[in-house]
CSV table of C-alpha atoms in Angstrom, one decimal:
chain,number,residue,atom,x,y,z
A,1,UNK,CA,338.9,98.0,125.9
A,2,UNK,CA,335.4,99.1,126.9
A,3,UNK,CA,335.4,102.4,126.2
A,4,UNK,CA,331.6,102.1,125.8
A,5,UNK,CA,330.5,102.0,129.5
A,6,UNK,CA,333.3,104.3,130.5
A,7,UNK,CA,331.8,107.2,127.9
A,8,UNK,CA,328.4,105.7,129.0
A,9,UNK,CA,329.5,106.7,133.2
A,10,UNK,CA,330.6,109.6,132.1
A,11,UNK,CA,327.4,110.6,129.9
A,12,UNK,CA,325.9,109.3,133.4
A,13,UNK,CA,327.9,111.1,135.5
A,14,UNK,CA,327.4,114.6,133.1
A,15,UNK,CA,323.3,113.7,133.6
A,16,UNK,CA,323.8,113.7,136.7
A,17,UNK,CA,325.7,116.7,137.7
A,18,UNK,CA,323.5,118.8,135.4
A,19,UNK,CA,320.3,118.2,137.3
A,20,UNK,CA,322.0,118.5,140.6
A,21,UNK,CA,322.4,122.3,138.9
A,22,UNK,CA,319.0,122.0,137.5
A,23,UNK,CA,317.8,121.9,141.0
């Protein structure tokens, strides 16, 4: 089971939806 990319998209996904509020 990969459950390391999935947590790694969702650490991406986190990243990314924090500097979309950074902005």
């Amino acid at each position: 089971v990969p459950l390391d990319v999935d947590d790694e998209s969702h650490h991406m996904t986190e990243a990314y939806r924090t500097t979309l509020t950074e902005l």
